[in-house]
């Protein structure tokens, strides 16, 4: 994930006013999807505003082309207005590719420019040349507001310049200097418009990258919080759950437990572990703890939850087990450590490391977890008093214990 952050930072640092801000390839589709609605809305809004401005200047036709006033008004209200409304309705209703919508909008713009150019050709009024400036002003507005790709901007601008050049060449007031003026106007208008188009596109790209970087940082923070939560619930030496994590895991196990099921708690203590540490060293003691933890984890599967309570003390929570199964299960835990054959010549119990196991079996509806802990701890004390390396089980479901009995499945 660090590579992702670096790539986003580099993309944000790149791209000047003229250079395009680069979107990493893996985010290209996400960027297109994120900006699609904005681009569609900008496209239809630009056509509406441009159409409004075009129709608002109808009064200017009497000044610009008094000899072709009727034709100019026909163009405005009989052709451009209904055609523009059709284009706007189509843009808002269709969900075709964005590039097709942009091409249609540009095509409508070229129709407007072509009709204005036709008035320049047909009118004898010198004021008709004002439509040349109007066409370029409309072009500048559309290039900036429609968020067009530069390739489409280049095509649109080229056609507008050519249309104006043809109109000037065939107009009654044509003289060579006008063509030069047309070219200069095109440069003055199209250059800044293209610059503004690129700057706005870079702003959209930077905004997207900033949002992605923020989302990345939020994900990273969430992962770090999760990691810290896991570490806070983990014993670093044995990689078992610590006391806090063990209790949290038990709560989840109880939530998933079927009604009427029994649970058991096993408290485990390594026999003569202090003596082992004193004679073999704390390094060997740590390694012994790790091996005991692995043995218990393997033996407790698939239903048991193992945790380290501190020092040489471990616990195993066993949900959904019966009294008969528990005897075999607890013995399996004890034997798993003895089979490790960790040499312990200073043990008063055996020549290898062993454990004592105290187990409490109860019903979660009537025996809370703390009661199971206390009962299992008392059973552990009896196992150690009886000579260690053995299992002692206390069944809280016996009638004489005053607790719940194992209930049959009522389905």
mmCIF file of N, CA and C in Angstrom, residues 138-148 153 156-157 190 193-194 196-197 200:
data_model
loop_
_atom_site.group_PDB
_atom_site.id
_atom_site.type_symbol
_atom_site.label_atom_id
_atom_site.label_comp_id
_atom_site.label_asym_id
_atom_site.label_seq_id
_atom_site.Cartn_x
_atom_site.Cartn_y
_atom_site.Cartn_z
ATOM 1 N N UNK A 138 -18.768 32.079 -28.966
ATOM 2 C CA UNK A 138 -19.533 30.861 -28.648
ATOM 3 C C UNK A 138 -18.609 29.655 -28.557
ATOM 4 N N UNK A 139 -17.619 29.611 -29.461
ATOM 5 C CA UNK A 139 -16.640 28.520 -29.430
ATOM 6 C C UNK A 139 -15.871 28.528 -28.109
ATOM 7 N N UNK A 140 -15.415 29.698 -27.674
ATOM 8 C CA UNK A 140 -14.659 29.791 -26.427
ATOM 9 C C UNK A 140 -15.497 29.292 -25.245
ATOM 10 N N UNK A 141 -16.767 29.704 -25.214
ATOM 11 C CA UNK A 141 -17.649 29.280 -24.127
ATOM 12 C C UNK A 141 -17.819 27.763 -24.118
ATOM 13 N N UNK A 142 -18.049 27.174 -25.278
ATOM 14 C CA UNK A 142 -18.289 25.726 -25.354
ATOM 15 C C UNK A 142 -17.034 24.930 -24.999
ATOM 16 N N UNK A 143 -15.871 25.402 -25.467
ATOM 17 C CA UNK A 143 -14.622 24.686 -25.181
ATOM 18 C C UNK A 143 -14.348 24.661 -23.671
ATOM 19 N N UNK A 144 -14.611 25.780 -23.010
ATOM 20 C CA UNK A 144 -14.326 25.862 -21.581
ATOM 21 C C UNK A 144 -15.371 25.125 -20.753
ATOM 22 N N UNK A 145 -16.629 25.282 -21.093
ATOM 23 C CA UNK A 145 -17.701 24.797 -20.218
ATOM 24 C C UNK A 145 -18.091 23.342 -20.447
ATOM 25 N N UNK A 146 -17.840 22.797 -21.647
ATOM 26 C CA UNK A 146 -18.319 21.438 -21.942
ATOM 27 C C UNK A 146 -17.347 20.342 -21.517
ATOM 28 N N UNK A 147 -16.169 20.727 -20.970
ATOM 29 C CA UNK A 147 -15.178 19.737 -20.511
ATOM 30 C C UNK A 147 -14.834 18.746 -21.613
ATOM 31 N N UNK A 148 -14.572 19.276 -22.801
ATOM 32 C CA UNK A 148 -14.274 18.420 -23.957
ATOM 33 C C UNK A 148 -12.842 17.920 -23.893
ATOM 34 N N UNK A 153 -11.635 19.223 -29.013
ATOM 35 C CA UNK A 153 -11.467 20.673 -29.082
ATOM 36 C C UNK A 153 -10.753 21.058 -30.377
ATOM 37 N N UNK A 156 -13.164 20.612 -33.337
ATOM 38 C CA UNK A 156 -14.201 21.643 -33.320
ATOM 39 C C UNK A 156 -13.626 22.990 -33.752
ATOM 40 N N UNK A 157 -12.466 23.357 -33.186
ATOM 41 C CA UNK A 157 -11.856 24.644 -33.538
ATOM 42 C C UNK A 157 -11.469 24.699 -35.006
ATOM 43 N N UNK A 190 -9.031 30.809 -29.372
ATOM 44 C CA UNK A 190 -8.875 29.365 -29.155
ATOM 45 C C UNK A 190 -7.736 29.061 -28.182
ATOM 46 N N UNK A 193 -8.847 29.622 -24.565
ATOM 47 C CA UNK A 193 -9.930 28.679 -24.269
ATOM 48 C C UNK A 193 -9.372 27.274 -24.043
ATOM 49 N N UNK A 194 -8.402 26.900 -24.881
ATOM 50 C CA UNK A 194 -7.788 25.573 -24.729
ATOM 51 C C UNK A 194 -7.000 25.493 -23.425
ATOM 52 N N UNK A 196 -7.637 27.183 -20.685
ATOM 53 C CA UNK A 196 -8.616 27.076 -19.603
ATOM 54 C C UNK A 196 -9.215 25.682 -19.536
ATOM 55 N N UNK A 197 -9.474 25.073 -20.693
ATOM 56 C CA UNK A 197 -9.992 23.702 -20.753
ATOM 57 C C UNK A 197 -9.029 22.742 -20.066
ATOM 58 N N UNK A 200 -8.920 23.350 -16.200
ATOM 59 C CA UNK A 200 -10.094 22.794 -15.517
ATOM 60 C C UNK A 200 -10.031 21.270 -15.458
#
